[in-house]
XYZ file of C-alpha atoms in Angstrom:
274
model
C 0.000 0.000 0.000
C 1.356 3.444 -0.910
C 1.574 5.680 2.168
C -0.419 8.902 2.151
C 1.268 12.335 2.283
C 0.105 12.850 5.845
C 1.593 9.548 6.975
C 4.859 10.412 5.244
C 4.875 13.782 6.968
C 4.283 12.160 10.341
C 7.131 9.744 9.680
C 9.419 12.660 8.805
C 8.470 14.471 12.011
C 9.148 11.329 14.029
C 12.542 10.944 12.369
C 13.405 14.575 13.113
C 12.346 14.146 16.715
C 14.507 11.065 17.101
C 17.527 12.866 15.666
C 17.046 15.830 17.989
C 16.457 13.646 21.027
C 19.229 13.791 23.600
C 18.517 10.224 24.701
C 21.212 7.838 23.442
C 19.982 4.701 21.688
C 21.688 1.504 20.678
C 21.413 0.949 16.934
C 20.360 -2.455 15.712
C 23.200 -4.521 14.298
C 23.093 -4.097 10.544
C 22.665 -6.962 8.117
C 25.907 -8.194 6.577
C 27.925 -6.278 9.164
C 30.663 -8.858 9.374
C 29.595 -9.942 12.856
C 26.929 -12.629 12.637
C 26.998 -13.386 16.362
C 26.274 -9.752 17.239
C 23.480 -9.675 14.676
C 22.012 -12.876 16.118
C 22.111 -11.525 19.668
C 20.253 -8.438 18.463
C 17.720 -10.636 16.662
C 17.069 -12.638 19.842
C 16.231 -9.412 21.670
C 13.869 -8.398 18.869
C 12.212 -11.845 18.831
C 11.535 -11.597 22.569
C 10.086 -8.110 22.101
C 7.727 -9.576 19.491
C 6.338 -12.079 21.988
C 8.379 -15.185 21.232
C 9.231 -17.108 24.369
C 12.758 -17.343 25.705
C 12.393 -21.123 25.597
C 11.630 -21.106 21.857
C 14.405 -18.592 21.169
C 16.960 -20.612 23.111
C 15.901 -23.932 21.581
C 15.682 -22.592 18.038
C 18.809 -20.451 17.889
C 21.254 -22.336 20.118
C 24.525 -22.835 18.269
C 23.267 -21.339 15.005
C 26.067 -20.243 12.698
C 26.288 -18.655 9.283
C 25.934 -21.127 6.389
C 28.116 -19.935 3.528
C 26.738 -22.712 1.336
C 23.265 -21.186 1.573
C 24.620 -17.770 0.599
C 26.438 -19.304 -2.362
C 23.243 -20.984 -3.549
C 21.236 -17.798 -3.152
C 23.702 -15.744 -5.156
C 24.135 -18.294 -7.929
C 20.474 -18.946 -8.733
C 19.958 -19.322 -12.453
C 16.995 -17.966 -14.363
C 14.497 -20.726 -15.078
C 14.654 -21.215 -18.850
C 12.964 -24.555 -19.567
C 9.866 -24.522 -21.731
C 6.622 -26.075 -20.532
C 7.163 -28.998 -22.880
C 10.666 -29.604 -21.527
C 9.753 -29.220 -17.857
C 6.479 -31.140 -17.909
C 8.011 -33.846 -20.078
C 10.773 -34.331 -17.525
C 8.638 -34.059 -14.380
C 5.244 -35.641 -15.051
C 5.692 -39.039 -16.771
C 8.014 -40.485 -14.066
C 5.480 -39.502 -11.382
C 2.240 -40.654 -12.998
C 2.134 -44.197 -11.636
C 3.025 -43.151 -8.084
C 0.595 -40.232 -8.317
C -2.232 -42.548 -9.356
C -1.376 -44.864 -6.480
C -1.439 -41.938 -4.047
C -4.870 -40.936 -5.348
C -6.094 -44.438 -4.444
C -4.217 -44.743 -1.143
C -5.493 -41.408 0.184
C -8.827 -41.434 -1.619
C -11.021 -41.049 1.465
C -8.771 -38.341 2.945
C -8.707 -36.427 -0.356
C -12.494 -36.651 -0.581
C -12.885 -35.139 2.896
C -10.351 -32.439 2.066
C -12.257 -31.504 -1.097
C -15.491 -31.312 0.897
C -13.787 -29.009 3.406
C -11.716 -26.746 1.129
C -13.106 -27.285 -2.372
C -9.760 -28.327 -3.882
C -9.715 -31.613 -5.847
C -7.317 -34.356 -4.855
C -5.698 -34.411 -8.301
C -4.399 -30.877 -7.817
C -3.023 -31.635 -4.360
C -1.328 -34.855 -5.443
C 0.183 -33.089 -8.473
C 1.713 -30.404 -6.233
C 2.884 -33.056 -3.766
C 4.626 -35.015 -6.508
C 6.271 -32.028 -8.163
C 7.502 -30.464 -4.935
C 9.091 -33.444 -3.147
C 8.298 -36.683 -5.012
C 5.417 -37.294 -2.586
C 7.488 -36.553 0.496
C 10.646 -38.440 -0.482
C 12.894 -35.399 -1.064
C 11.992 -32.692 1.438
C 15.538 -31.315 1.806
C 18.344 -31.686 4.312
C 19.211 -28.071 5.189
C 18.726 -26.960 8.795
C 15.809 -24.578 8.333
C 16.536 -22.148 11.145
C 20.206 -21.901 10.169
C 19.260 -21.231 6.532
C 16.761 -18.553 7.484
C 19.151 -16.883 9.932
C 21.826 -16.809 7.221
C 19.488 -15.239 4.664
C 18.103 -12.777 7.232
C 21.641 -11.662 8.070
C 22.557 -11.259 4.396
C 21.448 -7.890 3.002
C 19.826 -9.057 -0.247
C 16.387 -9.878 1.223
C 17.005 -9.319 4.898
C 13.525 -8.174 5.981
C 11.760 -10.976 4.134
C 13.853 -13.691 5.746
C 13.890 -11.991 9.145
C 10.091 -12.322 9.153
C 10.371 -15.975 8.089
C 12.875 -16.669 10.874
C 10.475 -15.199 13.426
C 7.732 -17.469 12.109
C 10.052 -20.483 12.281
C 10.490 -19.753 15.987
C 6.716 -19.434 16.335
C 6.384 -22.938 14.845
C 8.722 -24.150 17.593
C 6.845 -22.191 20.258
C 3.498 -23.610 19.119
C 4.884 -27.135 19.430
C 4.412 -28.193 15.806
C 8.074 -29.165 15.359
C 11.262 -29.345 17.393
C 14.126 -27.284 15.938
C 16.140 -30.420 15.184
C 13.309 -31.753 13.018
C 13.143 -28.585 10.931
C 15.056 -29.599 7.827
C 14.137 -28.646 4.304
C 15.239 -26.748 1.215
C 18.123 -24.283 1.334
C 15.870 -21.194 1.315
C 13.791 -22.301 4.297
C 10.930 -24.219 2.658
C 9.626 -26.961 4.926
C 7.552 -30.077 4.562
C 6.246 -32.352 1.859
C 4.812 -29.488 -0.196
C 7.484 -26.969 0.794
C 5.811 -24.278 2.898
C 7.736 -21.214 3.997
C 7.303 -20.718 7.773
C 4.920 -17.779 7.231
C 2.650 -20.011 5.134
C 2.950 -22.780 7.717
C 1.771 -20.412 10.443
C -1.109 -19.144 8.321
C -2.331 -22.265 6.539
C -1.069 -25.434 8.285
C -3.907 -27.515 9.725
C -4.126 -30.545 11.990
C -6.412 -32.527 9.694
C -6.124 -35.876 11.458
C -6.747 -34.351 14.891
C -3.619 -35.640 16.628
C -2.857 -32.233 18.149
C -0.017 -31.203 15.826
C 0.274 -29.545 12.444
C 2.910 -31.791 10.917
C 3.730 -31.081 7.287
C 6.937 -33.123 7.383
C 5.597 -36.575 8.247
C 1.794 -36.529 8.200
C 0.225 -36.871 4.734
C -3.340 -35.835 5.738
C -1.962 -32.648 7.327
C 0.233 -32.030 4.265
C -2.608 -32.391 1.758
C -5.192 -30.489 3.801
C -2.782 -27.636 4.513
C -1.980 -27.357 0.808
C -5.706 -27.202 0.063
C -6.152 -24.575 2.784
C -3.387 -22.491 1.161
C -5.075 -22.643 -2.251
C -8.478 -21.892 -0.722
C -6.911 -18.930 1.060
C -5.849 -17.538 -2.317
C -9.335 -17.841 -3.742
C -9.717 -21.362 -5.149
C -13.210 -21.708 -6.621
C -14.833 -25.070 -5.973
C -15.875 -26.900 -9.107
C -14.053 -24.537 -11.476
C -11.337 -25.528 -13.947
C -7.629 -25.129 -13.251
C -6.294 -24.921 -16.811
C -4.539 -21.757 -18.074
C -7.128 -19.023 -18.508
C -9.555 -20.618 -16.042
C -10.309 -19.002 -12.663
C -8.225 -21.419 -10.618
C -5.089 -21.168 -12.741
C -4.451 -17.753 -11.179
C -4.520 -19.485 -7.795
C -1.926 -22.020 -8.955
C 0.258 -19.056 -9.903
C 0.054 -17.912 -6.282
C 1.552 -21.273 -5.375
C 4.382 -20.780 -7.868
C 4.666 -17.643 -9.946
C 6.490 -19.452 -12.762
C 3.941 -19.951 -15.540
C 5.784 -23.063 -16.699
C 5.559 -24.576 -13.205
C 1.893 -23.617 -12.775
C 1.033 -25.069 -16.190
C 2.826 -28.268 -15.207
C 0.760 -28.555 -12.015
C -2.391 -28.093 -14.109
C -1.277 -30.624 -16.705
C -0.249 -33.226 -14.096
C -3.555 -32.790 -12.226
C -5.521 -33.274 -15.454
C -3.551 -36.421 -16.277
C -4.283 -37.781 -12.796
C -7.984 -36.988 -13.208
C -8.034 -39.057 -16.416
C -6.001 -41.947 -15.023
C -7.865 -45.233 -14.500
């Protein structure tokens, strides 16, 4: 949202007042300052001020160090250049048989999820297969360490600082222990690769065991993915092909048109499978 002139003026007055104030203040440790430990200590203070418990902070951030490998991956990302034909041809055929089996294995769960959230099982199983091979490859990076590294780095510091706070909230809520939080290098967690902010907003305990577990619990994984899509406006009973109302929702899952088209294509193939 673009701030109004009056709000900008108020911000300027506040800034002037702070400059003129005689009260000394300790500046926050800057991102990329060359002192990760000092930055982390400052972050812990901020996390506590935002209502995160000392227990969650201590458990989540104990022994956390900078991961240069994560920084190297972040700075060497290549532009996605595969065509839809190339990407879908590589990703979908090897996953069709397993996807069809998953549709059968979790048929009753997927039916209840569709009744609750309006999202068909084919779409959820397609996402599940494309993201992690149905939970086989969820990633081995320590999530909190990855997020702390990316929050300290100055490229997208605020974005990852917010994600790190939400990772600690996941710990505080009791969904996962810090040692169990392993995933992709940029902090995605679980069998359909939720960022911590999405986990906090959309993760559900679908099987009623008292925990939202998107790492090990398939009903929670599938229902949470449906809840995410419903949260972005999925329309029950509407098509998901490019140009249809629900394709725009798939693009909220992944903004790459090639990836979104591949989800749609895979889901359609699963719907037609015997």
